[in-house]
Tab-separated table of C-alpha atoms in Angstrom:
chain	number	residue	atom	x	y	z
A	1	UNK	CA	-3.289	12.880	-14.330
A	2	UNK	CA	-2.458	16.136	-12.622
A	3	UNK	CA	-1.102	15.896	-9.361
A	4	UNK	CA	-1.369	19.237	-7.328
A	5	UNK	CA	-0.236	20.592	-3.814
A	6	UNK	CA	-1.604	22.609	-1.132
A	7	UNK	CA	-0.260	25.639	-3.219
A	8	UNK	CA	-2.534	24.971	-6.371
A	9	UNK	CA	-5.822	25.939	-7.206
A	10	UNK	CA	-8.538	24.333	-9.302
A	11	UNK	CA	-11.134	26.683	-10.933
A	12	UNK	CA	-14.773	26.877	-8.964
A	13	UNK	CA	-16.977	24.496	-9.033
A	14	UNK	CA	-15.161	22.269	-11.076
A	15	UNK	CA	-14.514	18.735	-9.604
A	16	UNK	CA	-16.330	15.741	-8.371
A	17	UNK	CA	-13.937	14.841	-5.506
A	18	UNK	CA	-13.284	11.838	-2.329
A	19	UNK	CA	-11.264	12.114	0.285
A	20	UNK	CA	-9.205	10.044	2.683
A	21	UNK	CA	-5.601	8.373	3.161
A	22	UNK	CA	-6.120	6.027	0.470
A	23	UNK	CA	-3.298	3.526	1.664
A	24	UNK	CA	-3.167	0.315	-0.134
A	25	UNK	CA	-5.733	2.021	-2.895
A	26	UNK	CA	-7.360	-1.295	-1.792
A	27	UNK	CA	-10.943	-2.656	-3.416
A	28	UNK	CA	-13.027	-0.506	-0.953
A	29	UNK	CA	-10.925	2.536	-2.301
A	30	UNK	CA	-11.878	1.269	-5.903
A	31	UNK	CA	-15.343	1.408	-5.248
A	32	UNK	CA	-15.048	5.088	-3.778
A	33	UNK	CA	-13.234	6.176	-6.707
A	34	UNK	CA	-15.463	4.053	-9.584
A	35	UNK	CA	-17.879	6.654	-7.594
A	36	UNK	CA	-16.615	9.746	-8.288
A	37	UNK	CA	-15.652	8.924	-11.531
A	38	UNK	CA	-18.891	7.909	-12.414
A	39	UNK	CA	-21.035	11.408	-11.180
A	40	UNK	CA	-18.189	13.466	-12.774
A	41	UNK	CA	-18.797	11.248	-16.269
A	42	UNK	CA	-22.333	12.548	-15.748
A	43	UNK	CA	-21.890	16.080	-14.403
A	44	UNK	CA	-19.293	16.895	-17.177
A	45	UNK	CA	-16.912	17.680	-14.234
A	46	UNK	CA	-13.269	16.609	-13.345
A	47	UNK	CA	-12.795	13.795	-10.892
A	48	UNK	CA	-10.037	14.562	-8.157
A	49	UNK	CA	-9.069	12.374	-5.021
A	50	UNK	CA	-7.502	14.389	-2.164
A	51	UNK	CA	-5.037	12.726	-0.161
A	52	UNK	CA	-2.421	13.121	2.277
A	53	UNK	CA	1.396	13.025	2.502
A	54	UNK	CA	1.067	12.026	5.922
A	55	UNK	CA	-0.715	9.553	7.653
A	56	UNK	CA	-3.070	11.687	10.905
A	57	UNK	CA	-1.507	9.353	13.267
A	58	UNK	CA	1.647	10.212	11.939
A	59	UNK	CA	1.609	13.530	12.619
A	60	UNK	CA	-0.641	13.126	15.809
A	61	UNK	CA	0.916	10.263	17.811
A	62	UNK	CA	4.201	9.897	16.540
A	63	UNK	CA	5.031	7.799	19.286
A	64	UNK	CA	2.822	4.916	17.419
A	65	UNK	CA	5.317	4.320	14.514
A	66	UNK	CA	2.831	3.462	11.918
A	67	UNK	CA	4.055	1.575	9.200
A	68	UNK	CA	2.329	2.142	5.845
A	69	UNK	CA	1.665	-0.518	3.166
A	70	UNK	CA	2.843	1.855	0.065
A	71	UNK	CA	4.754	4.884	0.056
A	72	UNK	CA	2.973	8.187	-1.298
A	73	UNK	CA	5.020	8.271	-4.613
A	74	UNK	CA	3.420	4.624	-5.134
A	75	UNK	CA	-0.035	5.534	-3.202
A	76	UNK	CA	-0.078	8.384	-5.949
A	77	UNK	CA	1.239	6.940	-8.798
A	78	UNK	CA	-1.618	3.503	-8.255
A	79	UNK	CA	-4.287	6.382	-8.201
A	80	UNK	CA	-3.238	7.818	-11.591
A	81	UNK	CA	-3.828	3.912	-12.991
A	82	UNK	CA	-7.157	4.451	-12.206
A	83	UNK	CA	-8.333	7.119	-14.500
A	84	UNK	CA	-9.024	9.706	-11.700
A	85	UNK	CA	-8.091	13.507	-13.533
A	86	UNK	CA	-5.931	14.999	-10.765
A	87	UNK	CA	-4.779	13.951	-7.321
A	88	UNK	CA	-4.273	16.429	-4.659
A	89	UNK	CA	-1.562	15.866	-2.611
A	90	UNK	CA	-2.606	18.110	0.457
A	91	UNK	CA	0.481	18.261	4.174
A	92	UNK	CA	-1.542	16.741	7.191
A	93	UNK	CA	-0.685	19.028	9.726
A	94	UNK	CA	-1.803	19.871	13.882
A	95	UNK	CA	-3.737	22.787	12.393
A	96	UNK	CA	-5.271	21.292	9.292
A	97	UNK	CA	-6.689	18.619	12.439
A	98	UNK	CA	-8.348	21.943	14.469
A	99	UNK	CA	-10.468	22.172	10.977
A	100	UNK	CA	-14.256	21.443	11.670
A	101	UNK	CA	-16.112	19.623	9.203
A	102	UNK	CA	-17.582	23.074	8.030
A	103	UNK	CA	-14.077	24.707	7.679
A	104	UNK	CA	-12.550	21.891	6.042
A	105	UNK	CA	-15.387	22.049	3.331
A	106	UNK	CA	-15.282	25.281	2.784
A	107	UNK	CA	-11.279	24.566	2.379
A	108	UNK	CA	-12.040	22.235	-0.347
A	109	UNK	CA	-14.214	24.286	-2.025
A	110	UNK	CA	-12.391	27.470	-2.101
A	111	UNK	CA	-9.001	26.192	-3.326
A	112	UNK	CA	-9.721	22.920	-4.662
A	113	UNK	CA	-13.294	23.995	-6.860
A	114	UNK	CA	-15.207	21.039	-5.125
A	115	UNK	CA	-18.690	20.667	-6.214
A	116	UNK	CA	-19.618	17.745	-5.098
A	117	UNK	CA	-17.922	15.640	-2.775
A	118	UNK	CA	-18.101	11.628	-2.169
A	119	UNK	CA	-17.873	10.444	1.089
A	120	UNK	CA	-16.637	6.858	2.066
A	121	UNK	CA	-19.533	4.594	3.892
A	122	UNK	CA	-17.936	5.098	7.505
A	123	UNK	CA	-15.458	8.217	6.959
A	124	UNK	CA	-15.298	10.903	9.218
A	125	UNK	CA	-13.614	14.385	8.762
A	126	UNK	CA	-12.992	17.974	10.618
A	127	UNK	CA	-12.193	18.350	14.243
A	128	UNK	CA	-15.293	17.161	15.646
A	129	UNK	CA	-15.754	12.697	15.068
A	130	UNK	CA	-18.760	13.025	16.542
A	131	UNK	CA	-20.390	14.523	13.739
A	132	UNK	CA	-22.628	12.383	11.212
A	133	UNK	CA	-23.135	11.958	7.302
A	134	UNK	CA	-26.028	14.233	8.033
A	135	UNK	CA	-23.849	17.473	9.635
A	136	UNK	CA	-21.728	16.791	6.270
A	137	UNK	CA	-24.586	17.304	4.054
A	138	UNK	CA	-25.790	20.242	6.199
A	139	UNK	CA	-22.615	21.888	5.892
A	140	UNK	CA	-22.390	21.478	2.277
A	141	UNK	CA	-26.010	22.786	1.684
A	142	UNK	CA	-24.488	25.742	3.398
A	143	UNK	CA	-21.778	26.321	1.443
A	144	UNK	CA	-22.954	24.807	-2.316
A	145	UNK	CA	-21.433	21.283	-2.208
A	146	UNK	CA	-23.406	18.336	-2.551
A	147	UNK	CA	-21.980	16.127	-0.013
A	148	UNK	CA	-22.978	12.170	-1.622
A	149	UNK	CA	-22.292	9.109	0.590
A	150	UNK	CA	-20.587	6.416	-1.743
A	151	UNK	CA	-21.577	2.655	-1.640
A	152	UNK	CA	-20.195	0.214	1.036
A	153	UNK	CA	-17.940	-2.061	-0.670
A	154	UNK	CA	-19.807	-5.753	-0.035
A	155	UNK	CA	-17.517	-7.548	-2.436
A	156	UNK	CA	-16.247	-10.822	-2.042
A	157	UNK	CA	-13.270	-9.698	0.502
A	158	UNK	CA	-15.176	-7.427	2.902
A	159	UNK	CA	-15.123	-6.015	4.667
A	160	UNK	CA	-11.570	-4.287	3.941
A	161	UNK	CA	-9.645	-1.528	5.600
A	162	UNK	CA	-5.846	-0.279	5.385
A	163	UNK	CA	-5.368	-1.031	9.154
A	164	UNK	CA	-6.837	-4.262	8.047
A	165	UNK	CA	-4.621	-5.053	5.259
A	166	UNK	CA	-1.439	-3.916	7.693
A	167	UNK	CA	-2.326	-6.461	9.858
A	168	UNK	CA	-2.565	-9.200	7.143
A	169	UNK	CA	1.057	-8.131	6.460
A	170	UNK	CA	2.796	-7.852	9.515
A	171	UNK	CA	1.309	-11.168	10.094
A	172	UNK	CA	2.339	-12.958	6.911
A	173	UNK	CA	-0.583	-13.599	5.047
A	174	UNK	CA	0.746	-11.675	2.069
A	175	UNK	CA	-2.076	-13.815	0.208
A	176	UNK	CA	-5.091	-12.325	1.896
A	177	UNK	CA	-3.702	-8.865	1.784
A	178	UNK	CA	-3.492	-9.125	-2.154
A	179	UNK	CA	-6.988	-10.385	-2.334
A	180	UNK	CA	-7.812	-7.013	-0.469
A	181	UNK	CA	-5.560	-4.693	-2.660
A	182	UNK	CA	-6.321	-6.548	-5.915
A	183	UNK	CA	-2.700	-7.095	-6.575
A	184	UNK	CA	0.338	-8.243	-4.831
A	185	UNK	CA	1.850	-6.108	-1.788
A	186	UNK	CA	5.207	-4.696	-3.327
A	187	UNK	CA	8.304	-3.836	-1.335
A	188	UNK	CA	11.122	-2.063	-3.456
A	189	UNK	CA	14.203	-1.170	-2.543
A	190	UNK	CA	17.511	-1.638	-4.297
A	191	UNK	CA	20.060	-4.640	-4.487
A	192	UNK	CA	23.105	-4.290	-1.738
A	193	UNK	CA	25.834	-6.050	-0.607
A	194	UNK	CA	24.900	-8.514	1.910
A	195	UNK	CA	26.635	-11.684	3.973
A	196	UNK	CA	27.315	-13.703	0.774
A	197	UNK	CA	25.966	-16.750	1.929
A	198	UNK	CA	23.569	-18.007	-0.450
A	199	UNK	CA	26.217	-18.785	-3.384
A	200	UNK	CA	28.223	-21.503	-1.132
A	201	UNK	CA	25.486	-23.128	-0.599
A	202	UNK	CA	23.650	-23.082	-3.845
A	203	UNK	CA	20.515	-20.436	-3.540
A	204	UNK	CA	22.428	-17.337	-4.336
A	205	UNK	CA	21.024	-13.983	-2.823
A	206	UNK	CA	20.227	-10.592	-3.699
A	207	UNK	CA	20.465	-8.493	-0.543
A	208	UNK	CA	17.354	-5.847	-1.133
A	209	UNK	CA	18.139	-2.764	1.287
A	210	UNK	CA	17.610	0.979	1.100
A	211	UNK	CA	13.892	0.394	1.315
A	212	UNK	CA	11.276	2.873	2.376
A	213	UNK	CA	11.242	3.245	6.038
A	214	UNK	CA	7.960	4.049	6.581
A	215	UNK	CA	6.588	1.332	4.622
A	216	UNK	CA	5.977	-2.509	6.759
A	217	UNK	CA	7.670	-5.195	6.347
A	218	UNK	CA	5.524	-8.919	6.352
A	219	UNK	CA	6.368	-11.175	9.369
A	220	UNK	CA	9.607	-13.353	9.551
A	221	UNK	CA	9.696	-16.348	7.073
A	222	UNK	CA	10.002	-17.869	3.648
A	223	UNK	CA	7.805	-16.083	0.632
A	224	UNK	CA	6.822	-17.102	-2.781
A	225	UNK	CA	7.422	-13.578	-4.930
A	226	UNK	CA	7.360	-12.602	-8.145
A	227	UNK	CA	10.842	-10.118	-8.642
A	228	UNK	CA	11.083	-7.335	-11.311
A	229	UNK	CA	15.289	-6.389	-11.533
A	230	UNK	CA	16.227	-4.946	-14.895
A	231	UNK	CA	12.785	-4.410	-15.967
A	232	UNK	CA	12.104	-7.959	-16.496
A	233	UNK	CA	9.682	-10.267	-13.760
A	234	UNK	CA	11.140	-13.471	-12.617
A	235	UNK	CA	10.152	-15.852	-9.981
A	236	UNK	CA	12.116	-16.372	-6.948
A	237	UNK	CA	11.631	-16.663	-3.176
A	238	UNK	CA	12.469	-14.324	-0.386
A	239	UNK	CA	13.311	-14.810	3.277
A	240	UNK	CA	12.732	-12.202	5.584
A	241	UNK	CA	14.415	-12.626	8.587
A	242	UNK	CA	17.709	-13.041	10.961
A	243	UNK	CA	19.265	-16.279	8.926
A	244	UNK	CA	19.104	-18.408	11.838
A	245	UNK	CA	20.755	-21.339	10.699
A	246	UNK	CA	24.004	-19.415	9.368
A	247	UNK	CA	23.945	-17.059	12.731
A	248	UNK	CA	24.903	-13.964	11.021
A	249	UNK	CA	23.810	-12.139	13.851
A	250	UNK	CA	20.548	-10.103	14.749
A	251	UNK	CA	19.987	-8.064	11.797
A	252	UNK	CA	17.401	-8.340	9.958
A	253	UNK	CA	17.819	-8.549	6.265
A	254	UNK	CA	15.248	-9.153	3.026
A	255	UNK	CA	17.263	-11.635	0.654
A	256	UNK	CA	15.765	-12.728	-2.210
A	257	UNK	CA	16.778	-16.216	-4.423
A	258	UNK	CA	16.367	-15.214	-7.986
A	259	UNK	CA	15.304	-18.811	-10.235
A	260	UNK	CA	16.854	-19.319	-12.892
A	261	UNK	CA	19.278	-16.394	-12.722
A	262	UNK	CA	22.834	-15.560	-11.964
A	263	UNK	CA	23.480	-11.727	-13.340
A	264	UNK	CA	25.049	-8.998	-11.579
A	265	UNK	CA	22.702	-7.005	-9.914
A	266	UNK	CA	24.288	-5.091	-7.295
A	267	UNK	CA	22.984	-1.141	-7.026
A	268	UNK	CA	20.094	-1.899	-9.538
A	269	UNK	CA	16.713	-1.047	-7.766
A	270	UNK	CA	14.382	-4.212	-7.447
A	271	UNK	CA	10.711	-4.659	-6.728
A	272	UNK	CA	9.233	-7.487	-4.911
A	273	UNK	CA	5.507	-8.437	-4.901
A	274	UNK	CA	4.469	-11.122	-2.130
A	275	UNK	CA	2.525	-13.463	-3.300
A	276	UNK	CA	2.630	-16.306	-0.418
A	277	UNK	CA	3.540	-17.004	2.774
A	278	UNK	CA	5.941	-20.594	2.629
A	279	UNK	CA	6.728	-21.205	6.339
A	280	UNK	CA	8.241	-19.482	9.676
A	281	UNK	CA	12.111	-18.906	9.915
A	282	UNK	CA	13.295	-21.246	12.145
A	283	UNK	CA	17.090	-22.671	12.685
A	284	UNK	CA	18.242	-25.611	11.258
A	285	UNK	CA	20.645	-28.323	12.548
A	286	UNK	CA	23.244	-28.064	9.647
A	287	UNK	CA	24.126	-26.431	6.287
A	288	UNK	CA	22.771	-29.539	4.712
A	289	UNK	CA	19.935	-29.765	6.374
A	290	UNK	CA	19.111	-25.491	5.117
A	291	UNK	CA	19.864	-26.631	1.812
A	292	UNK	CA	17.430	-29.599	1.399
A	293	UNK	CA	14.524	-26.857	3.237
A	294	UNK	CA	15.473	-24.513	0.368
A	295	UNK	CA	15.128	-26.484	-2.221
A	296	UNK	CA	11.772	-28.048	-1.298
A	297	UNK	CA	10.667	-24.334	-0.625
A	298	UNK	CA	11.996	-23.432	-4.297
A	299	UNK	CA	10.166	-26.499	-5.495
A	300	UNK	CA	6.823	-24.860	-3.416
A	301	UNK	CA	7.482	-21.817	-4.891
A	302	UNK	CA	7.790	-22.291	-8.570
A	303	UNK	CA	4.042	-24.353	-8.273
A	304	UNK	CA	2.825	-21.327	-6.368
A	305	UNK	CA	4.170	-19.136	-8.557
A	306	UNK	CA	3.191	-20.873	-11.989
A	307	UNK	CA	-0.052	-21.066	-10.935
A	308	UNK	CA	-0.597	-16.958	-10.029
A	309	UNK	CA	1.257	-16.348	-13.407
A	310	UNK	CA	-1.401	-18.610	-15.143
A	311	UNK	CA	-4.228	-17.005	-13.211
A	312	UNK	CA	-3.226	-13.440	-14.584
A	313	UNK	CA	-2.932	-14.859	-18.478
C-alpha cells in the first residue's frame, strides 16, 4: 500500500476514493471501504482512503482533549490490512476547515486524481454542514467526480461510530468495543520500571508506560488481555488504576500480570489487547485479602481468555 502526504500527487482521474477520520477502522469503516474497493475492482481504478493526522476537534477545540482509540501509525497501518492501494495521509488544519464542499472536491480531484468518490451514509464535509448528499453530487457533476453514497452498515453491532466506541472504552466495556472494531482494542506502550509490588505478593507486574498520549485509556479496574512481549501472545490480566490496596499514591499506572511467565522484560515494547472487563478497582482490607481477589481474577481470566483464543481457532 502506498501511503502519501499532502505533498504527493496521484495521476488524473485515477482513484476510487472515501473519506473521513477513520478511527477505530471499525465495521462501519469496513463496509465504506469493501465499497470503494469494490467500484474500483470494476472501474479498473485504484482504491485510496484519505484520512487525517489530526482529529477536526483536535485542531478546532483543543480545549476538548479528545482521546483517540488508535494512533495514526496504527489507524494507517489497520487500513493497509485491508487491501485498500494507497492511503493519503492529508494535515487537518483551520484553513483546510474554511474549504466548502465544492473547494474541497475540487482539492481531491486536482492533487489526489479522484474520480469517483464514496461517501459514508451520514458524513458531512467542506465548511458549510448544512449541505446535503445532494449539494455533494451537484458539486461533483460540476467538476467530473461521481460523488456515490456508500451503504449504511446494519450489521449485527449497529449502529457504530468512533465517538461510540470511545465511550465503550472509557467506560470499560472493552468487550462491546471489540465487537464494534472486529478485534480487540490495543494499547502499546513499552515495559518500565514500576513500584515492584506484584513479585512479594505473588502476581508479578510489568509496568507498561511510554504509551501514546493521545490515545484513551479504558476505565479503572481489572481486565482479561491477551499480551504480545517478545513477539510471542500470552494471556495475562491487567489493572488499570491507582493500586488502592498497596496505597502507592495517586498515580495512575497500567500493570499487567503475565501467566505463566517470569522473563525479563524491562525496555521491550509490549502490546495489550482488552478483551474483558473483570471488576472495578476498589481497596482491600489486607495484603491477603488482594491476593486471594487476584487469584480468583487470574482464575476468571484464563476461562475468559481460553475461550476468545478458541473462538479465533
Amino acid at each position: 500500500m502506498q501511503i502519501l502526504s499532502d505533498t504527493d500527487r496521484l495521476p488524473a482521474a485515477s482513484t476510487v476514493a472515501t473519506i473521513g477520520m477513520f478511527d477505530g477502522v471499525h465495521l462501519g469503516h469496513l463496509t465504506l471501504i469493501d465499497e470503494v474497493k469494490r467500484i474500483a475492482a470494476e472501474r479498473h481504478l485504484q482504491s485510496a482512503v484519505i484520512t487525517f493526522a489530526q482529529h477536526p476537534q483536535q485542531v478546532l477545540r483543543p480545549e476538548s482533549d479528545l482521546r483517540m482509540i488508535m494512533t495514526v501509525e496504527e489507524k494507517v497501518a489497520e487500513i493497509g490490512r485491508q487491501g485498500i492501494d494507497a492511503t493519503v495521509l492529508m494535515n487537518f488544519t483551520r484553513e483546510l476547515s474554511l474549504n466548502t464542499s465544492r473547494q474541497f472536491l475540487q482539492l481531491l480531484r486536482d492533487r489526489y486524481g479522484v474520480a469517483v468518490l464514496v461517501v459514508g451514509y451520514d458524513h458531512r464535509f467542506g465548511h458549510d454542514k448544512s449541505e446535503t448528499f445532494a449539494h455533494y453530487v451537484r458539486h461533483g457533476e460540476e467538476l467530473g467526480i461521481e460523488v456515490i453514497k456508500a451503504p449504511e452498515y446494519l450489521g449485527e453491532y449497529a449502529p457504530v461510530s468512533s465517538s461510540i466506541i470511545r465511550r465503550l472504552i472509557a467506560s470499560g466495556k472493552v468487550d462491546d468495543a471489540m465487537r464494534c472494531m472486529n478485534r480487540p482494542y490495543a494499547l502499546s506502550g513499552k515495559v518500565v520500571h514500576g513500584f515492584h509490588n506484584g513479585r512479594g505478593i505473588g502476581f508479578p507486574t510489568a509496568n507498561v508506560g511510554e504509551m501514546p498520549r493521545e490515545v484513551i485509556l479504558p476505565h479503572n479496574g481489572a481486565y482479561a488481555v491477551m499480551v504480545n512481549v517478545g513477539g510471542q501472545w500470552r494471556q495475562g490480566m491487567v489493572n488499570v488504576g491507582v493500586r488502592p490496596t498497596l496505597e502507592n499514591g495517586p498515580q495512575l499506572s497500567v500493570e499487567v500480570n503475565i501467566f505463566d511467565f517470569d522473563g525479563d522484560i524491562y525496555g521491550m515494547p509490549i502490546t495489550l489487547h482488552f478483551i474483558k472487563f473483570l471488576r472495578l478497582e476498589f481497596k482491600l482490607g489486607s495484603i491477603d485479602e488482594l491476593r486471594a481477589q487476584l487469584t480468583r481474577d487470574r482464575e476468571t481470566s484464563r476461562r475468559i481468555l481460553t475461550a476468545y483464543t478458541d473462538s479465533k481457532q
